[in-house]
XYZ file of C-alpha atoms in Angstrom:
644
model
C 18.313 5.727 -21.698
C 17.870 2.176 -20.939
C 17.846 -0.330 -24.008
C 16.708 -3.692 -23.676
C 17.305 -6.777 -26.473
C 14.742 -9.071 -27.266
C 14.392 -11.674 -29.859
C 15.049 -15.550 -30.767
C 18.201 -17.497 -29.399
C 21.784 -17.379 -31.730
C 19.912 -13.924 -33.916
C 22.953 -12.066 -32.749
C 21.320 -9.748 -29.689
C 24.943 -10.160 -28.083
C 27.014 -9.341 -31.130
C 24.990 -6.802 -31.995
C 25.476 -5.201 -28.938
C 29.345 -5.849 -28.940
C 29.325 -4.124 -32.505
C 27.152 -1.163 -31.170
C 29.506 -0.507 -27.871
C 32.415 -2.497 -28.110
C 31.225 -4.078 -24.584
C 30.801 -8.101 -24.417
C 27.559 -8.465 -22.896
C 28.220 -12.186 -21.890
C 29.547 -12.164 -18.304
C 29.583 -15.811 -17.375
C 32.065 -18.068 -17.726
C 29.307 -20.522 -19.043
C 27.999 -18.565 -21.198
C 31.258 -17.637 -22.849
C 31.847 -21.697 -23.428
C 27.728 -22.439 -24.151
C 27.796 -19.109 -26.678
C 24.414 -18.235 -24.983
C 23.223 -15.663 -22.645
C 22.058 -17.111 -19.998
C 21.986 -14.548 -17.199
C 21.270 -10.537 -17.962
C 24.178 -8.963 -19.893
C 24.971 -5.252 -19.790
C 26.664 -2.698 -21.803
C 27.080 1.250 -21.991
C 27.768 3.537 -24.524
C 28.336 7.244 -23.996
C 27.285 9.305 -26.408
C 29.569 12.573 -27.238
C 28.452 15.126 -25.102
C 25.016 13.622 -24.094
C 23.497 10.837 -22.306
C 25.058 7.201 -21.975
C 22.706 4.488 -23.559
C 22.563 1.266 -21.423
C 22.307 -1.695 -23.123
C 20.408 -4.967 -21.211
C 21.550 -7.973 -23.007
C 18.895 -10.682 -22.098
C 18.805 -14.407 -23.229
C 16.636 -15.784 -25.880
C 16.150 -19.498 -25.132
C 12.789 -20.404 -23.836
C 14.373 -21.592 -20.754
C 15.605 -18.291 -19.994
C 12.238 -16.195 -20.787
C 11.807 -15.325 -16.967
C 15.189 -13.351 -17.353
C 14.417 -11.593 -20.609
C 11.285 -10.402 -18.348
C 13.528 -9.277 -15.411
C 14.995 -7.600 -18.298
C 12.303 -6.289 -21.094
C 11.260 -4.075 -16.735
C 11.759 -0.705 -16.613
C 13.720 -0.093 -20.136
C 12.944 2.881 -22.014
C 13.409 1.067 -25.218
C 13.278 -1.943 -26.900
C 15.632 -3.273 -29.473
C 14.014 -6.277 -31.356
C 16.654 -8.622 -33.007
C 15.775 -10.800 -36.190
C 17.976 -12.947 -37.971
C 17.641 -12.740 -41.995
C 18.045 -16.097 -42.668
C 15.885 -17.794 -39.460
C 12.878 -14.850 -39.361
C 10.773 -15.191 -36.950
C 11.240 -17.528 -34.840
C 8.495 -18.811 -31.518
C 11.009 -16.914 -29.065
C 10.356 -13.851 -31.535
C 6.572 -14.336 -31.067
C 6.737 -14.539 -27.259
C 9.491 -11.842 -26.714
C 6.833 -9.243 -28.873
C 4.383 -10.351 -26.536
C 6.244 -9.861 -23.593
C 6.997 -6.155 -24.749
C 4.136 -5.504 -25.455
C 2.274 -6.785 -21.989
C 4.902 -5.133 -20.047
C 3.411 -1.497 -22.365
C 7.028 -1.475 -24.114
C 5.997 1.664 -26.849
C 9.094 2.993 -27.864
C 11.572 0.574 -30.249
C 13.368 -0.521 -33.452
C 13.975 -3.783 -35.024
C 17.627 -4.954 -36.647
C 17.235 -7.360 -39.135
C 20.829 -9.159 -38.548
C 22.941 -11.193 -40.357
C 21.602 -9.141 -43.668
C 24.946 -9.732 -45.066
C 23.867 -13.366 -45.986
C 20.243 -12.792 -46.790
C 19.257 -11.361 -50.322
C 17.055 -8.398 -51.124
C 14.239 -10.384 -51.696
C 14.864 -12.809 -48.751
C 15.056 -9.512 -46.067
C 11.645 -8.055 -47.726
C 10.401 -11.128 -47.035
C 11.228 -11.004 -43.228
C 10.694 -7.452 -43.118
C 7.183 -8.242 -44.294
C 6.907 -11.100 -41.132
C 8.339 -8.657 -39.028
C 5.360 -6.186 -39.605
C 2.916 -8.997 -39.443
C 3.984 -10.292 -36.009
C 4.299 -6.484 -34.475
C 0.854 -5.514 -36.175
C -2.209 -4.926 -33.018
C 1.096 -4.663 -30.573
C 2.671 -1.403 -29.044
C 5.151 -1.886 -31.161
C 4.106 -1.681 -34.589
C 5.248 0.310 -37.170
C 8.851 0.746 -35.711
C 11.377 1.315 -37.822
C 13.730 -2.039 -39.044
C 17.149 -1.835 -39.867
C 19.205 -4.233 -41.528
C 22.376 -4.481 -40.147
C 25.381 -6.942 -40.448
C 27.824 -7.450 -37.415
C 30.596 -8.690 -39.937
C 30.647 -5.937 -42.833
C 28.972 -3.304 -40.533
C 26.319 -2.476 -42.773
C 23.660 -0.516 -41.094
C 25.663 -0.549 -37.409
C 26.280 3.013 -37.690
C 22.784 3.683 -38.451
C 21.189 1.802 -36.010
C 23.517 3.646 -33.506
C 22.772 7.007 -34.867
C 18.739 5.992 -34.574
C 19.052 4.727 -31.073
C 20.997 8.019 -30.418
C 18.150 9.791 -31.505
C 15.924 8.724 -28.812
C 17.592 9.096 -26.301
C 18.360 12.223 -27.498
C 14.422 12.942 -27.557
C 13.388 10.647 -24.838
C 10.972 12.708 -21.709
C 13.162 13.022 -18.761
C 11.176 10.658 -15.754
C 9.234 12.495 -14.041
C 10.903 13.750 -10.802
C 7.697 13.681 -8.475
C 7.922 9.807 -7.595
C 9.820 8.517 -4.588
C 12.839 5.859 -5.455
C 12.254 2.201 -6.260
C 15.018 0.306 -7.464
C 14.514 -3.039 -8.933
C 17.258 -5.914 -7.572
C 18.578 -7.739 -11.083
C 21.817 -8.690 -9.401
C 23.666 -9.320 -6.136
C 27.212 -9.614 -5.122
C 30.133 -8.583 -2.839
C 33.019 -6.693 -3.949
C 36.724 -7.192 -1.619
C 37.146 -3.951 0.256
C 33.269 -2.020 -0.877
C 31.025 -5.119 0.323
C 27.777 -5.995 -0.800
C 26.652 -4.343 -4.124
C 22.637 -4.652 -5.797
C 22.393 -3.110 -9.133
C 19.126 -2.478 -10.959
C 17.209 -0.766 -13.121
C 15.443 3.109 -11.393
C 12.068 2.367 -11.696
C 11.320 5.641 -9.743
C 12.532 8.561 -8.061
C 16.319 8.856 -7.044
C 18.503 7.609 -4.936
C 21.695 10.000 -3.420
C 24.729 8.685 -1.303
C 23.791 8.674 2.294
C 20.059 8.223 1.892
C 18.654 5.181 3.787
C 17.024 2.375 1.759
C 14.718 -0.152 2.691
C 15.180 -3.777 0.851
C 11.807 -4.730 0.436
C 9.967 -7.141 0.912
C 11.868 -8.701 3.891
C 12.067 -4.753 5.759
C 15.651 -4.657 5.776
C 16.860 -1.030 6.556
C 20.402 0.404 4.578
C 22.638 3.235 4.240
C 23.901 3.878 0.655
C 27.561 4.178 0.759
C 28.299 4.738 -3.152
C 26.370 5.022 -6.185
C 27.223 4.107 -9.862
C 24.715 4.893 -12.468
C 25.381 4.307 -16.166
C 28.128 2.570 -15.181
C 30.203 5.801 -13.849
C 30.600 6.842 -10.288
C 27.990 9.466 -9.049
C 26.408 11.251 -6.194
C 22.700 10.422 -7.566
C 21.006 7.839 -9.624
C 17.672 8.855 -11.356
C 14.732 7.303 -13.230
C 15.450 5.393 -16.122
C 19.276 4.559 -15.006
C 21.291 1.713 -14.470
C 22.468 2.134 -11.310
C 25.042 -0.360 -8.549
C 24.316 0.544 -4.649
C 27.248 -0.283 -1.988
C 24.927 -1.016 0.497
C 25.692 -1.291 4.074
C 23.629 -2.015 7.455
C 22.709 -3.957 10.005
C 21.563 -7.739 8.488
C 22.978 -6.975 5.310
C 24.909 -9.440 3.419
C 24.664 -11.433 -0.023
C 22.662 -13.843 1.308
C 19.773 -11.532 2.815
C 19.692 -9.878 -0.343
C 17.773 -11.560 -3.765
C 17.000 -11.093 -7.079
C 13.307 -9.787 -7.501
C 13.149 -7.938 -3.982
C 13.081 -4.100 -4.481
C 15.324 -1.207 -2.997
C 13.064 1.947 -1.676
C 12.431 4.746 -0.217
C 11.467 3.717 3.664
C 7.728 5.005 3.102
C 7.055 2.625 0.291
C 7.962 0.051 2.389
C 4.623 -2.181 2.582
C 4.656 -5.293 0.905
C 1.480 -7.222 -0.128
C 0.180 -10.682 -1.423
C -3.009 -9.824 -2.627
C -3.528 -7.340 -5.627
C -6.511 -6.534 -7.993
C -5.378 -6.198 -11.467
C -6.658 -6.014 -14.861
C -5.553 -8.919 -17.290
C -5.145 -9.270 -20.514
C -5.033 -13.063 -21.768
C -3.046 -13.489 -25.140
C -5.193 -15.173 -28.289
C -2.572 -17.613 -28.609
C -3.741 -19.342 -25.224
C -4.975 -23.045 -25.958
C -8.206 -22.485 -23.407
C -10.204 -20.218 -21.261
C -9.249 -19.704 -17.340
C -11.128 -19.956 -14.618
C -11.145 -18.936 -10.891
C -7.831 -19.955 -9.127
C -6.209 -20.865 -11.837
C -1.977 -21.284 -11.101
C 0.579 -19.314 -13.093
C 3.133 -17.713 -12.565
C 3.349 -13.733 -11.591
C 6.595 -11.709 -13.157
C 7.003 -8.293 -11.637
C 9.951 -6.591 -12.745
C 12.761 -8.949 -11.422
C 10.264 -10.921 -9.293
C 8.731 -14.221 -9.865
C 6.407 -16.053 -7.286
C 3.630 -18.494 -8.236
C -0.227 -16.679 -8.066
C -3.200 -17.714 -8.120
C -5.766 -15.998 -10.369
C -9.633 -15.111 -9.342
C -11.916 -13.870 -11.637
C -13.785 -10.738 -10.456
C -16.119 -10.711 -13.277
C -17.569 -13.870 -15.148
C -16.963 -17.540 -14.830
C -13.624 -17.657 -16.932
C -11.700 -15.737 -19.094
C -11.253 -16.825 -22.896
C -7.946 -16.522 -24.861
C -7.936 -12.348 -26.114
C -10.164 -11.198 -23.545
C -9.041 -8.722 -20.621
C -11.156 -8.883 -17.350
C -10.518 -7.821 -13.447
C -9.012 -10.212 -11.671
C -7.592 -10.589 -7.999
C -3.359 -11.911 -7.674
C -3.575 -14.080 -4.703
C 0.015 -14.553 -4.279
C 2.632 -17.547 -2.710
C 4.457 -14.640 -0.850
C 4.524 -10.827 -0.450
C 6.462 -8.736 -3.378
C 6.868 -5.040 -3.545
C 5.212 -3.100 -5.729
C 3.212 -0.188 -6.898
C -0.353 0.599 -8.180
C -0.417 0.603 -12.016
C 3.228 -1.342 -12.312
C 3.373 -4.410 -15.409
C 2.982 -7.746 -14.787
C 3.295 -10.731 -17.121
C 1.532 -14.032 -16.097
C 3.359 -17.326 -17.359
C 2.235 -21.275 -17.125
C 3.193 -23.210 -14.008
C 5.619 -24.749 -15.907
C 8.080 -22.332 -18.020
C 6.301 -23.376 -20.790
C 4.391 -20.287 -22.421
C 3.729 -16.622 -21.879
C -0.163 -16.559 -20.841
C -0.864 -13.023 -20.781
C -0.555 -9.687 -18.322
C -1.706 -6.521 -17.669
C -1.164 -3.620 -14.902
C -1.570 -3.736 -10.873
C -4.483 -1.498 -9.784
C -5.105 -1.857 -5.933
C -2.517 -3.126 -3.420
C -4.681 -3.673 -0.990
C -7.433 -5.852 -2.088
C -9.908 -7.774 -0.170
C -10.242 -11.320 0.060
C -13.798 -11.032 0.351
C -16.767 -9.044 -1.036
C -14.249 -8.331 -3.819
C -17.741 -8.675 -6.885
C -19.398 -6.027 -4.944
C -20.363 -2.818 -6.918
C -17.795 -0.745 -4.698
C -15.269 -2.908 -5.235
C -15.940 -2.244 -8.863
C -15.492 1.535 -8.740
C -12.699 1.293 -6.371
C -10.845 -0.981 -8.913
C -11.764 1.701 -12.005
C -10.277 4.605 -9.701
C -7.166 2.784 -9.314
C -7.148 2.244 -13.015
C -6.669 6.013 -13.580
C -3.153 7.536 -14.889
C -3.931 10.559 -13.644
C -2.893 10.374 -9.604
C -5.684 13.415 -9.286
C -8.479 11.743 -11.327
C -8.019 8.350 -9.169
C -7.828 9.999 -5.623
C -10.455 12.409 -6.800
C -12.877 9.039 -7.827
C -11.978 7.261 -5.080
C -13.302 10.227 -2.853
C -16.470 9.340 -4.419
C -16.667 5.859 -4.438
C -17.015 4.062 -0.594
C -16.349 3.978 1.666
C -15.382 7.868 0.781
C -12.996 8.272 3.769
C -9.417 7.620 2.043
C -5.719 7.560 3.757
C -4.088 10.221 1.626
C -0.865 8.615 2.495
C -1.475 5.622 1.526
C -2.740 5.929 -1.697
C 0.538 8.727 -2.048
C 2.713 5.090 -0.946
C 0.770 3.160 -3.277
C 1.148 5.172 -6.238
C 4.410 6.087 -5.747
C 4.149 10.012 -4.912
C 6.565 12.033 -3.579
C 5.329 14.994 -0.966
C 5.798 17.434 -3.553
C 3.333 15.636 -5.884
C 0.823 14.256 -3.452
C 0.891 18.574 -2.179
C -0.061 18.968 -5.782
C -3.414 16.694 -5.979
C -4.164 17.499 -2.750
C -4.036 21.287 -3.520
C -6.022 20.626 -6.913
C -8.362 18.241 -4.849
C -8.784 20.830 -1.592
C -10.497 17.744 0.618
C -11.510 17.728 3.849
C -8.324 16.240 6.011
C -7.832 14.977 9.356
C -4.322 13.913 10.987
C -5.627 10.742 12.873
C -1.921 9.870 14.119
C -0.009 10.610 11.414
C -2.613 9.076 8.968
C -4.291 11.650 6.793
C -7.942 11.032 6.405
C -9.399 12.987 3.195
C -13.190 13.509 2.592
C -14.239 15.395 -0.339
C -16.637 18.888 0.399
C -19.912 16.962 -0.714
C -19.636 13.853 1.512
C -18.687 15.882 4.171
C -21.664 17.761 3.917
C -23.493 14.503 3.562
C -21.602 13.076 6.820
C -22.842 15.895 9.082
C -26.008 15.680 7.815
C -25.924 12.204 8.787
C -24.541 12.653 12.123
C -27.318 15.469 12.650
C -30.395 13.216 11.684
C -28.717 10.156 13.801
C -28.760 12.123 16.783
C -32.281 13.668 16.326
C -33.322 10.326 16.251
C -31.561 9.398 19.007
C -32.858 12.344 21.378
C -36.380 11.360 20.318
C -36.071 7.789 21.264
C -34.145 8.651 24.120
C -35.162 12.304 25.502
C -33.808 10.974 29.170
C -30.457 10.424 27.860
C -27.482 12.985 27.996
C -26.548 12.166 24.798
C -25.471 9.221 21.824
C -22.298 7.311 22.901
C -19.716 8.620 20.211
C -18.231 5.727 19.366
C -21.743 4.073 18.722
C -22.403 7.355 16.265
C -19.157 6.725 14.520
C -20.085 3.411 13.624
C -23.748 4.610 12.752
C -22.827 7.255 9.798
C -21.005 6.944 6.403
C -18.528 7.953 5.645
C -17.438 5.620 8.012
C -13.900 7.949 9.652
C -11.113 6.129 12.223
C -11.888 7.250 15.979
C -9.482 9.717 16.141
C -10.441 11.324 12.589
C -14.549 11.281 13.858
C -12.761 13.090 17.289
C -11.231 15.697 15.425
C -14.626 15.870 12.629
C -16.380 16.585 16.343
C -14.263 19.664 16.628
C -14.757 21.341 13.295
C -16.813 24.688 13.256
C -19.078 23.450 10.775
C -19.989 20.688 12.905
C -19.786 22.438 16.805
C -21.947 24.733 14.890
C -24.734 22.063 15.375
C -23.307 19.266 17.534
C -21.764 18.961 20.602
C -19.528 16.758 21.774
C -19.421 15.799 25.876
C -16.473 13.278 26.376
C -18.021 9.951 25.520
C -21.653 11.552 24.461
C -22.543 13.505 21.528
C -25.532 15.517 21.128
C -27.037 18.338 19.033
C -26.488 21.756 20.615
C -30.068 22.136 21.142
C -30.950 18.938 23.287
C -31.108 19.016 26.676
C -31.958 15.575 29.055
C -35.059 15.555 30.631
C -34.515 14.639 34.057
C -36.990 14.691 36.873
C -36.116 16.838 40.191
C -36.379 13.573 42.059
C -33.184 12.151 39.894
C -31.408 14.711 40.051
C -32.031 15.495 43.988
C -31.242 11.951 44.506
C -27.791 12.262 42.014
C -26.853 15.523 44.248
C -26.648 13.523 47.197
C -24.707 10.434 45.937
C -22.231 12.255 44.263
C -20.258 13.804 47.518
C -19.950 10.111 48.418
C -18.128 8.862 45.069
C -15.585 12.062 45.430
C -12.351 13.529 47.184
C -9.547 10.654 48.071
C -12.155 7.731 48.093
C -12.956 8.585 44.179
C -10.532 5.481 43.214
C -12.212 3.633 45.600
C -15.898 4.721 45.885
C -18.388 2.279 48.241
C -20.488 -0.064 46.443
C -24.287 0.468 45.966
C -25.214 -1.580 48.401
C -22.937 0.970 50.961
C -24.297 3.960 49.375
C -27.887 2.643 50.223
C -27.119 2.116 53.750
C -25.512 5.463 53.963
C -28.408 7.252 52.433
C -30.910 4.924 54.618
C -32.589 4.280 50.932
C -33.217 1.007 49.335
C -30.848 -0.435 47.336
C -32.771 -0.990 44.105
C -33.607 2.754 44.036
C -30.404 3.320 44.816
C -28.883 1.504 42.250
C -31.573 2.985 39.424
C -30.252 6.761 40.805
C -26.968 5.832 39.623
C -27.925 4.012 36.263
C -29.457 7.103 35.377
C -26.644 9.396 36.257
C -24.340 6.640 34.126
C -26.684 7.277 31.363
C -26.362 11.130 31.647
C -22.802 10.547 31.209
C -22.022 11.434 34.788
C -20.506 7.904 36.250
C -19.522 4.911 35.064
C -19.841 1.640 36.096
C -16.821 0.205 36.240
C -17.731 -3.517 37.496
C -20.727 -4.986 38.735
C -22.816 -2.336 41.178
C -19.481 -0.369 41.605
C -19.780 3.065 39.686
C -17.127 5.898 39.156
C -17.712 9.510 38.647
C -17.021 10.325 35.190
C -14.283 12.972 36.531
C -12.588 10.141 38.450
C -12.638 7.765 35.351
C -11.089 10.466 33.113
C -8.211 11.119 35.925
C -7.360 7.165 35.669
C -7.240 7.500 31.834
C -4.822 9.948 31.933
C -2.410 8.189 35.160
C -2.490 5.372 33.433
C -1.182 6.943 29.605
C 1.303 8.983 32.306
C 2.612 5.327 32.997
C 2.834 4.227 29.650
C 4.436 7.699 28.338
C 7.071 7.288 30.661
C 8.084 3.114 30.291
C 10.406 2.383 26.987
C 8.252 0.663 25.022
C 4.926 1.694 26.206
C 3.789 -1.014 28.338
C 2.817 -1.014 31.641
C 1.534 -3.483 34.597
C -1.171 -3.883 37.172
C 0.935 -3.868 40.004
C 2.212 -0.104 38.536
C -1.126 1.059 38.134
C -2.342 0.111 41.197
C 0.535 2.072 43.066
C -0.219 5.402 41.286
C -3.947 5.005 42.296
C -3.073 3.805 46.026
C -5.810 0.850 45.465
C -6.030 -2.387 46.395
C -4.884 -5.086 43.573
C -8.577 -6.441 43.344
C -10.270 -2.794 42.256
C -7.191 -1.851 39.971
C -7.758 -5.518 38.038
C -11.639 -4.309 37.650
C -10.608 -0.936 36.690
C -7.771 -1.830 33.964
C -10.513 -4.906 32.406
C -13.265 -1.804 32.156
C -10.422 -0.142 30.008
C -9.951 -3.174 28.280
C -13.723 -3.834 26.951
C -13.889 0.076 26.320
C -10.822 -0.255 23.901
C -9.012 2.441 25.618
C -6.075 -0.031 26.553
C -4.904 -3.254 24.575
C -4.418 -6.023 26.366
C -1.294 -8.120 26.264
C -0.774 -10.716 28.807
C 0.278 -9.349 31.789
C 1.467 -5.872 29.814
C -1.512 -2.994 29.160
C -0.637 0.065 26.218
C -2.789 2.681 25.595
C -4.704 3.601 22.740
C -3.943 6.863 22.594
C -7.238 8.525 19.894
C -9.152 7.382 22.795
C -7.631 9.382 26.012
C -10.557 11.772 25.641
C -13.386 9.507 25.869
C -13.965 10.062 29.506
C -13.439 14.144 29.881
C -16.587 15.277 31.778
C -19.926 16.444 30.220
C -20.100 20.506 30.010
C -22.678 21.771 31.342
């Protein structure tokens, strides 16, 4: 169990601790001389047969608050220092506040130095003890007047703490590992060493770590938690990494970044959140306002936007959007603590909800439901609200990264949940049953609309009926939705086109007579290279505007393309290209290919292959890079030829 000190500077937090473990806290050399903690102290105490308490000495000056909040993240429990003859003092007031922003429930108060304080001066503190904890998470803890020169009440603040941890929940074990950097440093012959408080998860030796933000990947070479040597550090643990890797070093390494598991890697700068403002703030906020954000050991300046109202008065909790200076890791539902631009006061805080907030439409009535589903405890109730709220398509895995689930939990919800799921390249897309339902009944009435307007027509381009439907589903998701029984049931799905099953173009026996003698000539080895309409006319002996509106309409039957001005492409020869040119890109390192290679594997002349890889380009089959062409690869299908 992790035990964090709070309270006013020179109350004895660091004695108290000595008394309690027989560990100085103090660990720099200036703080030894000053008598002040400055920096975060730490101290363990094993208890006989049972857990080891960890004890996070942090400093009480106002200078220092930003540390006590690096601190006051991630304890278990907080142990609330009060001298008998001072009482409560403002660093008192703002260390409650802190506690009780970052949802610090658990705690006990020692009323020190009672040794000098008479019965009727420590019922007299006891009674502004109570006062200042009353409305907080903390009130009604026990206090305990103790005495680090005769002893009084050390043993019984011990045995109390004991207690706790004794009955403390173990953290749950179906979140992946976060570990939240506090310190820094390089030991001669081990090398560079983080230590931390588990927010999450655990952590073994040989697992590979990413330091987040900045993406740097490690390999853990040793673990201490609780200050003892161990294969594993858990939840709710103190816990030194020997980290080692490529770009790893002191210097690359800070206070406030974060130590995870590789898939929670994903930083952000721009977070919905619900704040809470304290009463003790001297005026109302407004949009934009600057502060200062505190995320576990983080701190980076913010500014705050108001998502409902024109300000926000001192007491009053509202939505708001984090715009921050630079990217931090974190997690959906983590603490925060806001603080005045200039170390001056504690302004308020509240809890993350969304990661991934927009910067714009962000008062709509979605946005609004989106940020209540976030709000949930319950991962099951949010994803399960969020499936109703748009745009109803959700990537399961990354509201599993965002809230911190391991596979084993995430199985759970989804399980409980039973959406409708699509792999589109490794990204899960869930739909719950009912706006499933509702999205093929929307694709059905689309296309009947469609076929009316168009009865000439092979079918509705599929990417234009993607983007025509809600739920709204990533091309290759809507691919794969294509190929569900419940949906082949009704629709089909022709390369490119979509229809329903029952539609059928109506196409007059001069078209298609005309189509049956143009297509020999866009086939066999010239297909790469078919003649131009104006060639096709001459070799039919027919006029080259009829010519050309023969070949519109077989384009818009889905049976050509064309490619670049007057130059059309059966729809089998387009497909064939598609898949030479992802043969190209499959086989180069790093997916990339040129002109001058496509060209070769067609046999064509530079000129054609240039008009060939741009119709790609505006089609969104390839991306475009310069001189360099990749693939996208949920679109290698587009082309396959009609059935039928």
């Amino acid at each position: 169990m992790i035990v964090g000190t709070a309270g006013h500077i020179d109350h004895g937090k660091t004695s108290l601790v000595h008394a309690l473990t027989g560990v100085a806290g103090d660990r720099l050399k200036e703080e030894k001389a000053r008598g002040i903690t400055i920096d975060l102290g730490f101290a363990y105490l094993p208890l006989p047969d049972g857990p080891t308490l960890g004890f996070i000495d942090v400093p009480g000056h106002e200078k220092f608050i930003r540390t006590m909040v690096a601190g006051a993240s991630g304890i278990d429990m907080a142990l609330l220092v009060v001298a008998a003859d001072d009482g409560v003092m403002p660093q008192t007031t703002e260390h409650i506040a802190i506690l009780d922003l970052l949802g610090i429930r658990r705690g006990v108060v020692a009323l020190t130095k009672a040794d000098i304080a008479s019965t009727a001066r420590r019922a007299e503190v006891e009674g502004e003890i109570r006062t200042a904890l009353s409305n907080t998470s903390l009130e009604g803890v026990e206090i305990i007047p103790v005495s680090t020169i005769t002893g009084e009440g050390i043993d019984s603040l011990r045995a109390r703490l004991a207690a706790e941890a004794w009955d403390r929940l173990p953290h749950p074990d179906d979140a992946r590992f976060r570990l939240a950097v506090d310190r820094v440093f390089t030991l001669p012959g081990v090398g560079v060493v983080v230590t931390g408080t588990v927010l999450s998860g655990a952590v073994q030796v040989k697992d590979t770590v990413v330091i987040s933000p900045r993406g740097l990947t490690a390999r853990v070479r040793s673990v201490h938690a609780q200050n003892q040597e161990a294969s594993d550090g858990c939840a709710g643990e103190r816990v030194a990494l020997n980290l080692a890797g490529a770009g790893i070093s002191k210097e690359a390494i800070h206070r406030g970044d974060m130590v995870v598991d590789p898939f929670l890697h994903a930083p952000t700068d721009r977070i919905d959140a619900q704040l809470r403002l304290l009463p003790s703030e001297p005026r109302a906020i407004r949009s934009w306002f600057p502060a200062r954000l505190h995320h576990a050991a983080a701190d980076v300046g913010v500014r705050v936007v108001l998502l409902e109202g024109d300000s926000l008065h001192p007491g009053g909790t509202a939505h708001v959007q984090l715009v921050l200076d630079r990217p931090i890791a974190a997690a959906s539902l983590d603490r925060f603590v806001l603080r005045d631009t200039t170390a001056q006061r504690t302004m308020g805080g509240g809890s993350f909800l969304d990661l991934r907030a927009p910067a714009r439409q962000r008062r709509t009535p979605a946005r609004e439901a989106e940020r209540a589903a976030w709000s949930e405890r319950s991962a099951q109730t949010s994803l399960a609200r969020l499936l109703e709220t748009p745009p109803y398509a959700r990537d399961v895995a990354g509201f599993a990264r965002d809230r911190v689930l391991a596979d084993i939990a995430l199985g759970r919800v989804v399980e409980a949940l039973a959406p409708v799921i699509f792999d589109a390249g490794g990204t899960l897309i869930a739909l719950n049953a009912t706006q499933w339902q509702r999205g093929i009944e929307a694709m059905a009435e689309r296309l009947a609309t469609f076929h009316a307007e168009h009865p000439d027509l092979h079918g509705m381009p599929r990417e234009t009926l993607r983007r025509a439907v809600q739920p709204r589903l990533p091309a290759a998701a809507f691919a794969q939705a294509l190929m569900r029984a419940d949906v082949s049931a009704r629709i089909v799905r022709d390369g490119s086109f979509v229809r329903l099953k029952e539609h059928v173009a109506k196409v007059s026996p001069q078209e298609e007579a005309a189509w049956q003698r143009i297509k020999p000539l866009l086939a066999g080895d010239e297909r790469f290279r078919p003649p131009r309409v104006r060639d096709i006319a001459q070799q039919l002996g027919q006029p080259e505007k009829e010519t050309r509106q023969w070949l519109k309409s077989a384009a818009r039957r889905g049976l050509a393309d064309e490619v670049a001005h007057d130059h059309f492409f059966l729809r089998d020869a387009v497909n064939e290209m598609v898949q030479i040119a992802a043969d190209i890109a499959a086989q180069a390192p790093d997916g990339r290919f040129t002109a001058a290679q496509f060209r070769d594997r067609l046999d064509n002349g530079r000129k054609v292959a240039i008009q060939i890889l741009e119709f790609f380009d505006r089609q969104g089959v390839m991306l475009n890079r310069g001189t360099l062409r990749s693939m996208r690869t949920d679109y290698l299908d587009l082309y396959a030829s009609p059935s039928g």
